[in-house]
Amino acid sequence: MSALFTPLRIGNLEFVNRIVIAPMCQYSAVEGCMNDWHLIHLGHLALSGAALLTIEATAVLPEGRITYADVGLWDHATEDAIGRTLAGVRRWSKMPIAIQLSHAGRKASTEVPWKGGAQIPPGDAKGWEMVAPSAVPNVDGNRPPVALDRGGLAQIRDAFAAAAQRAARLGVDAIQLHGAHGYLLHQFLSPLSNRRDDEYGGSLENRMRFPLEVFDAVRTIFPGDRPVSVRVSGTDWVEGGWNIEQTCAFAAMLEAAGCDAVHISSGGLHPAQRIPVGPSYQVPLARTVKTAVGIPAVAVGLIAGFDQAEAIVATREADMVGLARTILYDPRWPWHAAAELGAQVQAPFQYLRSQRTGR
Ligand SMILES: Cc1cc2nc3c(=O)[nH]c(=O)nc-3n(C[C@H](O)[C@H](O)[C@H](O)COP(=O)(O)O)c2cc1C
């Protein structure tokens, strides 16, 4: 029996196997609205046989977008656009769907990656003023963000809750909060980006306060039988930054607050990061977080081999594996993994004749 293809239940959600499609920004929305690209992209991933499809980082406010082409969920128009996409995907796939809710903080207002990804100034038609815990730019020489005051914090917390309410209305099966990769919630956690001297900065307890407030607001409004998870960076990979011990403490606080799973990525906050990139390079972070919490942990990052993924779950280094580039390159990866590991996936009737033995 393959460990990778052993079902798992989180809350009321049944996962048919341990393969999670990680969130992937497409930078293809217009005014925050999904369009046919998202239907094609999410639609083909929804036929992949994975256990869960996670919608890309979705901004809870217009100024929380990384780029002007990010997906949003802040008003009727953005909600309707996601609703149309989901209706199309759901018509042909039963795969559970999660959405990653996000605010980019000081990493907002940039050009799309394939046009260089540079900061766009507020005066430009495609740019806006960035906000963050402190007025510290993400890269020396970049324009600094505006430090959030009490009103700004409350507005962002409420925007996360409002987006969660819209997601609930859309029938989204689970929410993932983006607390990783140097975006706003991570900016509060890391001492490198959070230089506040009020109760939201300084000690670890204070730096965790705003992300935990956001989590509580989302958990309160999203239906209790649907999971809420958090994606974290397990380390900044910078001396004196956010590290794995602090991640374990944060994960334990999240678990106590009712979090259903943690998804452990890393980095993205500081240009001095030195990441030992290689196959499974973030798996040890997930394994360490698992020593601190009882909720499922998802590992991600250069997981591409069938035996590699099988071993991660079988040896309990993580409960599930997240795939991003791997499944973009091979959207039938779970089919191929199942064939290799002697398991099965649900394939659409229209594609049944593709089985090699059935010709
Ligand atoms: C095209 C692309 C878009 C991504 N967008 C997001 C995103 O919206 N949210 C997020 O948390 N991570 C995002 N990531 C990171 C992936 O979810 C994943 O953590 C990372 O690529 C490592 O997994 P991999 O080696 O399987 O690609 C993105 C990665 C890629 C390749």
Short mmCIF file of C-alpha atoms and ligand atoms in Angstrom, two decimals:
data_model
loop_
_atom_site.label_atom_id
_atom_site.label_comp_id
_atom_site.label_asym_id
_atom_site.label_seq_id
_atom_site.Cartn_x
_atom_site.Cartn_y
_atom_site.Cartn_z
CA MET A 1 0.00 0.00 0.00
CA SER A 2 1.51 3.34 -1.05
CA ALA A 3 1.84 5.90 1.76
CA LEU A 4 1.51 8.70 -0.83
CA PHE A 5 -1.85 7.31 -1.91
CA THR A 6 -3.23 6.67 1.58
CA PRO A 7 -6.28 8.89 2.23
CA LEU A 8 -6.23 11.51 4.98
CA ARG A 9 -9.02 13.43 6.67
CA ILE A 10 -8.54 17.01 7.91
CA GLY A 11 -11.65 18.39 9.57
CA ASN A 12 -14.53 17.37 7.33
CA LEU A 13 -12.35 17.30 4.23
CA GLU A 14 -11.40 13.94 2.71
CA PHE A 15 -8.10 13.83 0.88
CA VAL A 16 -7.88 10.91 -1.53
CA ASN A 17 -4.07 10.94 -1.34
CA ARG A 18 -1.23 13.09 0.06
CA ILE A 19 -0.53 15.24 -2.99
CA VAL A 20 -1.32 18.96 -2.66
CA ILE A 21 -1.10 21.41 -5.55
CA ALA A 22 0.72 24.40 -4.07
CA PRO A 23 -0.51 27.95 -4.79
CA MET A 24 0.97 29.47 -7.94
CA CYS A 25 0.51 33.14 -8.92
CA GLN A 26 -0.37 33.49 -12.59
CA TYR A 27 -0.11 37.31 -12.87
CA SER A 28 -2.90 37.18 -15.43
CA ALA A 29 -5.86 38.84 -13.71
CA VAL A 30 -7.36 42.20 -14.70
CA GLU A 31 -8.36 44.52 -11.82
CA GLY A 32 -8.10 41.48 -9.52
CA CYS A 33 -10.55 39.45 -11.61
CA MET A 34 -9.89 35.90 -12.78
CA ASN A 35 -10.57 35.18 -16.46
CA ASP A 36 -10.37 32.32 -18.96
CA TRP A 37 -6.67 31.81 -18.27
CA HIS A 38 -7.51 30.82 -14.68
CA LEU A 39 -10.23 28.46 -15.91
CA ILE A 40 -7.74 26.75 -18.23
CA HIS A 41 -4.93 26.70 -15.65
CA LEU A 42 -6.98 25.56 -12.65
CA GLY A 43 -9.15 23.36 -14.86
CA HIS A 44 -6.31 21.23 -16.13
CA LEU A 45 -4.73 20.96 -12.66
CA ALA A 46 -8.13 19.85 -11.34
CA LEU A 47 -7.90 16.79 -13.61
CA SER A 48 -4.48 15.83 -12.26
CA GLY A 49 -5.58 13.34 -9.59
CA ALA A 50 -4.06 15.35 -6.70
CA ALA A 51 -5.91 15.58 -3.39
CA LEU A 52 -6.23 19.36 -3.21
CA LEU A 53 -5.95 22.30 -5.57
CA THR A 54 -4.82 25.55 -3.96
CA ILE A 55 -5.73 28.78 -5.75
CA GLU A 56 -2.84 31.23 -6.08
CA ALA A 57 -2.03 34.01 -3.59
CA THR A 58 -5.26 36.03 -3.65
CA ALA A 59 -5.06 39.57 -2.36
CA VAL A 60 -7.53 40.68 0.30
CA LEU A 61 -7.11 44.34 -0.72
CA PRO A 62 -6.01 45.95 -4.01
CA GLU A 63 -2.82 47.30 -2.39
CA GLY A 64 -2.08 43.80 -1.05
CA ARG A 65 -1.33 42.52 -4.57
CA ILE A 66 2.25 41.70 -5.54
CA THR A 67 1.52 42.99 -9.05
CA TYR A 68 -1.33 44.75 -10.83
CA ALA A 69 -2.17 41.37 -12.44
CA ASP A 70 -2.71 39.41 -9.20
CA VAL A 71 -6.04 37.76 -8.38
CA GLY A 72 -8.07 39.47 -5.65
CA LEU A 73 -11.09 38.77 -3.48
CA TRP A 74 -12.12 42.16 -2.12
CA ASP A 75 -15.43 43.06 -3.80
CA HIS A 76 -18.39 41.71 -5.80
CA ALA A 77 -16.55 41.82 -9.12
CA THR A 78 -13.54 39.81 -7.90
CA GLU A 79 -15.85 37.39 -6.06
CA ASP A 80 -18.02 36.85 -9.16
CA ALA A 81 -14.95 36.22 -11.32
CA ILE A 82 -13.71 33.48 -8.97
CA GLY A 83 -17.26 32.14 -8.82
CA ARG A 84 -17.40 31.79 -12.62
CA THR A 85 -14.03 30.01 -12.69
CA LEU A 86 -15.01 27.66 -9.89
CA ALA A 87 -18.32 26.82 -11.57
CA GLY A 88 -16.42 25.72 -14.68
CA VAL A 89 -13.82 23.71 -12.77
CA ARG A 90 -16.37 22.10 -10.46
CA ARG A 91 -18.55 21.00 -13.35
CA TRP A 92 -15.83 18.56 -14.40
CA SER A 93 -13.80 17.83 -11.25
CA LYS A 94 -14.59 16.80 -7.67
CA MET A 95 -11.16 17.85 -6.40
CA PRO A 96 -11.41 19.93 -3.19
CA ILE A 97 -10.30 23.52 -3.71
CA ALA A 98 -8.49 25.79 -1.25
CA ILE A 99 -7.65 29.46 -1.68
CA GLN A 100 -4.51 31.18 -0.42
CA LEU A 101 -5.42 34.56 1.09
CA SER A 102 -2.60 37.05 1.03
CA HIS A 103 -1.31 40.58 1.50
CA ALA A 104 2.05 41.42 -0.04
CA GLY A 105 2.94 44.30 2.32
CA ARG A 106 6.31 45.81 1.32
CA LYS A 107 6.62 43.37 -1.62
CA ALA A 108 3.57 44.88 -3.35
CA SER A 109 3.35 47.17 -6.38
CA THR A 110 5.81 45.41 -8.68
CA GLU A 111 5.97 44.53 -12.36
CA VAL A 112 5.08 40.93 -13.34
CA PRO A 113 8.08 38.55 -13.13
CA TRP A 114 8.43 38.03 -16.88
CA LYS A 115 8.81 41.82 -17.28
CA GLY A 116 11.55 41.98 -14.64
CA GLY A 117 9.53 42.26 -11.40
CA ALA A 118 10.83 45.75 -10.47
CA GLN A 119 9.04 48.04 -8.00
CA ILE A 120 6.46 50.36 -9.59
CA PRO A 121 6.17 53.79 -7.91
CA PRO A 122 2.82 55.04 -6.54
CA GLY A 123 2.53 57.77 -9.21
CA ASP A 124 2.48 55.18 -12.01
CA ALA A 125 -0.89 53.94 -13.31
CA LYS A 126 0.11 50.38 -12.30
CA GLY A 127 1.64 51.24 -8.91
CA TRP A 128 0.54 52.19 -5.38
CA GLU A 129 1.87 52.98 -1.90
CA MET A 130 3.07 49.89 0.00
CA VAL A 131 2.41 49.27 3.69
CA ALA A 132 4.35 47.09 6.15
CA PRO A 133 5.03 46.65 9.89
CA SER A 134 7.95 49.11 9.63
CA ALA A 135 9.33 51.52 7.03
CA VAL A 136 12.11 49.08 6.06
CA PRO A 137 12.46 48.33 2.31
CA ASN A 138 12.77 44.68 1.25
CA VAL A 139 16.00 45.43 -0.62
CA ASP A 140 18.45 48.26 0.19
CA GLY A 141 17.84 51.11 -2.22
CA ASN A 142 14.20 50.18 -2.85
CA ARG A 143 11.42 52.59 -1.93
CA PRO A 144 10.46 52.02 1.76
CA PRO A 145 6.89 51.09 2.69
CA VAL A 146 4.68 53.14 5.02
CA ALA A 147 4.55 51.72 8.57
CA LEU A 148 1.02 50.60 9.46
CA ASP A 149 -0.81 52.38 12.28
CA ARG A 150 -3.61 50.87 14.40
CA GLY A 151 -6.27 51.79 11.86
CA GLY A 152 -4.28 50.19 9.05
CA LEU A 153 -3.82 46.96 11.01
CA ALA A 154 -7.55 46.74 11.76
CA GLN A 155 -8.40 47.40 8.11
CA ILE A 156 -6.15 44.58 6.90
CA ARG A 157 -7.35 42.13 9.56
CA ASP A 158 -10.96 42.92 8.62
CA ALA A 159 -10.14 42.54 4.90
CA PHE A 160 -8.78 39.02 5.55
CA ALA A 161 -12.02 38.20 7.39
CA ALA A 162 -14.19 39.69 4.63
CA ALA A 163 -12.30 37.69 1.97
CA ALA A 164 -12.76 34.53 4.07
CA GLN A 165 -16.49 35.25 4.18
CA ARG A 166 -16.56 35.64 0.39
CA ALA A 167 -14.57 32.39 0.03
CA ALA A 168 -17.12 30.63 2.25
CA ARG A 169 -19.94 31.97 0.08
CA LEU A 170 -18.14 30.68 -3.02
CA GLY A 171 -18.07 27.19 -1.51
CA VAL A 172 -14.27 27.10 -1.28
CA ASP A 173 -13.34 24.00 0.74
CA ALA A 174 -10.39 25.39 2.72
CA ILE A 175 -8.39 28.55 3.31
CA GLN A 176 -4.64 28.85 3.47
CA LEU A 177 -3.24 32.05 4.97
CA HIS A 178 -0.03 33.20 3.31
CA GLY A 179 2.43 33.64 6.17
CA ALA A 180 5.54 32.85 4.08
CA HIS A 181 7.93 34.20 1.40
CA GLY A 182 8.41 37.65 2.90
CA TYR A 183 4.84 38.85 2.44
CA LEU A 184 2.95 40.90 5.03
CA LEU A 185 2.31 38.29 7.76
CA HIS A 186 5.90 37.02 7.47
CA GLN A 187 7.07 40.67 7.63
CA PHE A 188 5.45 40.87 11.07
CA LEU A 189 7.05 37.60 12.22
CA SER A 190 10.64 38.33 11.21
CA PRO A 191 12.79 40.67 13.32
CA LEU A 192 14.54 41.72 10.10
CA SER A 193 11.41 43.43 8.75
CA ASN A 194 9.53 44.16 11.97
CA ARG A 195 11.22 46.98 13.91
CA ARG A 196 8.11 48.15 15.75
CA ASP A 197 8.29 49.24 19.37
CA ASP A 198 4.61 48.73 20.17
CA GLU A 199 2.92 45.45 21.13
CA TYR A 200 3.22 44.21 17.51
CA GLY A 201 7.04 44.24 17.49
CA GLY A 202 10.06 43.28 19.58
CA SER A 203 9.53 39.99 21.41
CA LEU A 204 8.50 36.81 19.59
CA GLU A 205 5.12 37.03 21.31
CA ASN A 206 4.62 40.55 19.97
CA ARG A 207 5.76 39.70 16.43
CA MET A 208 3.30 36.78 16.29
CA ARG A 209 0.42 38.97 17.53
CA PHE A 210 -0.84 40.37 14.21
CA PRO A 211 -0.61 37.09 12.24
CA LEU A 212 -2.48 35.36 15.10
CA GLU A 213 -5.13 38.11 15.13
CA VAL A 214 -5.61 37.63 11.39
CA PHE A 215 -5.82 33.86 11.87
CA ASP A 216 -8.47 34.28 14.60
CA ALA A 217 -10.53 36.67 12.46
CA VAL A 218 -10.48 34.23 9.53
CA ARG A 219 -11.10 31.14 11.66
CA THR A 220 -14.06 32.85 13.34
CA ILE A 221 -15.81 33.77 10.09
CA PHE A 222 -14.99 30.72 7.93
CA PRO A 223 -17.35 27.76 8.59
CA GLY A 224 -15.98 25.61 11.42
CA ASP A 225 -16.20 22.37 9.44
CA ARG A 226 -13.87 23.69 6.71
CA PRO A 227 -10.11 23.73 7.36
CA VAL A 228 -7.95 26.82 7.74
CA SER A 229 -4.20 26.25 7.33
CA VAL A 230 -1.21 28.57 7.33
CA ARG A 231 1.79 28.60 5.00
CA VAL A 232 4.97 29.65 6.80
CA SER A 233 8.59 30.18 5.95
CA GLY A 234 10.41 27.80 8.31
CA THR A 235 13.45 30.09 8.24
CA ASP A 236 14.67 33.32 6.63
CA TRP A 237 18.04 31.59 5.97
CA VAL A 238 19.64 34.75 7.46
CA GLU A 239 21.54 35.00 10.75
CA GLY A 240 19.40 36.91 13.26
CA GLY A 241 16.20 36.38 11.24
CA TRP A 242 13.09 34.23 11.63
CA ASN A 243 14.20 30.65 12.29
CA ILE A 244 12.91 27.13 12.79
CA GLU A 245 12.62 27.41 16.60
CA GLN A 246 10.38 30.46 16.22
CA THR A 247 8.43 28.65 13.49
CA CYS A 248 7.77 25.77 15.90
CA ALA A 249 6.54 28.22 18.55
CA PHE A 250 4.28 29.91 15.98
CA ALA A 251 2.94 26.57 14.75
CA ALA A 252 2.10 25.57 18.32
CA MET A 253 0.22 28.86 18.84
CA LEU A 254 -1.65 28.31 15.57
CA GLU A 255 -2.58 24.77 16.59
CA ALA A 256 -3.92 26.08 19.90
CA ALA A 257 -5.96 28.67 17.96
CA GLY A 258 -7.62 25.96 15.84
CA CYS A 259 -5.35 25.80 12.79
CA ASP A 260 -5.86 22.57 10.84
CA ALA A 261 -2.49 22.20 9.09
CA VAL A 262 0.80 23.98 8.49
CA HIS A 263 2.54 24.16 5.14
CA ILE A 264 6.28 24.70 5.53
CA SER A 265 8.18 26.60 2.88
CA SER A 266 11.12 28.97 3.52
CA GLY A 267 12.88 32.23 2.66
CA GLY A 268 11.68 35.15 0.58
CA LEU A 269 12.14 37.88 3.17
CA HIS A 270 15.71 39.12 2.86
CA PRO A 271 18.27 39.44 0.04
CA ALA A 272 21.03 38.03 2.29
CA GLN A 273 19.32 34.62 2.34
CA ARG A 274 21.56 31.67 1.48
CA ILE A 275 19.34 28.73 0.59
CA PRO A 276 20.85 25.24 0.28
CA VAL A 277 18.66 24.40 -2.72
CA GLY A 278 18.42 20.74 -3.69
CA PRO A 279 15.87 17.92 -3.78
CA SER A 280 13.64 17.93 -0.65
CA TYR A 281 15.64 20.87 0.76
CA GLN A 282 12.74 22.13 2.89
CA VAL A 283 11.61 18.71 4.14
CA PRO A 284 13.79 18.83 7.31
CA LEU A 285 11.95 22.03 8.28
CA ALA A 286 8.60 20.22 8.02
CA ARG A 287 9.97 17.29 10.01
CA THR A 288 11.08 19.67 12.79
CA VAL A 289 7.71 21.44 12.88
CA LYS A 290 6.06 18.02 13.24
CA THR A 291 7.92 17.55 16.54
CA ALA A 292 6.16 20.67 17.88
CA VAL A 293 2.56 20.10 16.73
CA GLY A 294 0.04 17.33 16.23
CA ILE A 295 -1.68 18.85 13.18
CA PRO A 296 -0.66 17.68 9.69
CA ALA A 297 2.42 19.25 8.13
CA VAL A 298 2.88 19.73 4.38
CA ALA A 299 6.41 19.70 2.90
CA VAL A 300 7.19 21.48 -0.37
CA GLY A 301 10.17 22.39 -2.52
CA LEU A 302 11.89 20.41 -5.28
CA ILE A 303 9.83 17.28 -4.70
CA ALA A 304 9.73 15.74 -8.16
CA GLY A 305 10.40 12.00 -7.89
CA PHE A 306 7.70 9.42 -7.22
CA ASP A 307 9.89 7.44 -4.77
CA GLN A 308 11.06 10.72 -3.23
CA ALA A 309 7.48 11.79 -2.48
CA GLU A 310 6.54 8.29 -1.32
CA ALA A 311 9.49 8.21 1.11
CA ILE A 312 8.68 11.64 2.61
CA VAL A 313 5.20 10.47 3.58
CA ALA A 314 6.15 6.87 4.43
CA THR A 315 8.91 7.94 6.84
CA ARG A 316 6.55 10.55 8.35
CA GLU A 317 8.81 13.48 7.57
CA ALA A 318 5.60 15.19 6.46
CA ASP A 319 1.95 14.21 6.16
CA MET A 320 1.50 15.59 2.65
CA VAL A 321 3.70 16.86 -0.17
CA GLY A 322 3.14 20.13 -2.04
CA LEU A 323 3.98 20.36 -5.74
CA ALA A 324 4.38 23.56 -7.77
CA ARG A 325 6.86 23.52 -10.70
CA THR A 326 6.71 19.73 -10.79
CA ILE A 327 3.00 19.70 -11.56
CA LEU A 328 3.18 22.69 -13.92
CA TYR A 329 5.68 20.70 -15.97
CA ASP A 330 3.75 17.44 -15.72
CA PRO A 331 0.08 18.08 -14.88
CA ARG A 332 -0.55 14.31 -14.84
CA TRP A 333 2.22 13.74 -12.23
CA PRO A 334 -0.20 12.07 -9.77
CA TRP A 335 -1.36 9.67 -12.52
CA HIS A 336 2.24 8.72 -13.25
CA ALA A 337 3.06 8.41 -9.53
CA ALA A 338 0.04 6.14 -9.03
CA ALA A 339 1.10 3.93 -11.96
CA GLU A 340 4.62 3.69 -10.54
CA LEU A 341 3.53 3.04 -6.94
CA GLY A 342 0.73 0.57 -7.71
CA ALA A 343 -2.07 2.95 -6.72
CA GLN A 344 -4.99 4.59 -8.52
CA VAL A 345 -6.28 8.06 -9.29
CA GLN A 346 -9.68 9.27 -10.38
CA ALA A 347 -9.44 10.13 -14.07
CA PRO A 348 -12.18 11.77 -16.11
CA PHE A 349 -14.28 9.37 -18.23
CA GLN A 350 -13.23 11.28 -21.33
CA TYR A 351 -9.58 10.28 -20.74
CA LEU A 352 -10.03 6.64 -19.72
CA ARG A 353 -8.80 5.38 -23.10
CA SER A 354 -5.39 6.88 -22.38
CA GLN A 355 -4.49 3.90 -20.15
CA ARG A 356 -1.52 2.13 -21.72
CA THR A 357 -3.02 -1.34 -21.22
CA GLY A 358 -6.37 -0.35 -22.68
CA ARG A 359 -5.28 0.26 -26.27
C1 LIG B 1 4.80 30.02 -11.03
C2 LIG B 1 4.89 29.99 -9.53
C3 LIG B 1 4.03 30.78 -8.78
C4 LIG B 1 4.04 30.72 -7.38
N1 LIG B 1 3.13 31.42 -6.65
C5 LIG B 1 3.02 31.22 -5.32
C6 LIG B 1 1.92 31.73 -4.59
O1 LIG B 1 0.98 32.32 -5.14
N2 LIG B 1 1.90 31.52 -3.25
C7 LIG B 1 2.88 30.82 -2.61
O2 LIG B 1 2.83 30.65 -1.39
N3 LIG B 1 3.92 30.28 -3.30
C8 LIG B 1 3.98 30.43 -4.62
N4 LIG B 1 4.98 29.81 -5.34
C9 LIG B 1 5.89 28.89 -4.63
C10 LIG B 1 5.37 27.45 -4.75
O3 LIG B 1 4.08 27.31 -4.18
C11 LIG B 1 6.34 26.46 -4.10
O4 LIG B 1 6.41 26.68 -2.72
C12 LIG B 1 7.75 26.53 -4.70
O5 LIG B 1 7.73 26.71 -6.09
C13 LIG B 1 8.55 25.27 -4.37
O6 LIG B 1 7.90 24.10 -4.85
P1 LIG B 1 8.36 23.40 -6.25
O7 LIG B 1 9.82 23.05 -6.10
O8 LIG B 1 7.47 22.17 -6.38
O9 LIG B 1 8.15 24.39 -7.33
C14 LIG B 1 4.99 29.89 -6.73
C15 LIG B 1 5.89 29.13 -7.51
C16 LIG B 1 5.83 29.16 -8.87
C17 LIG B 1 6.77 28.27 -9.66
#
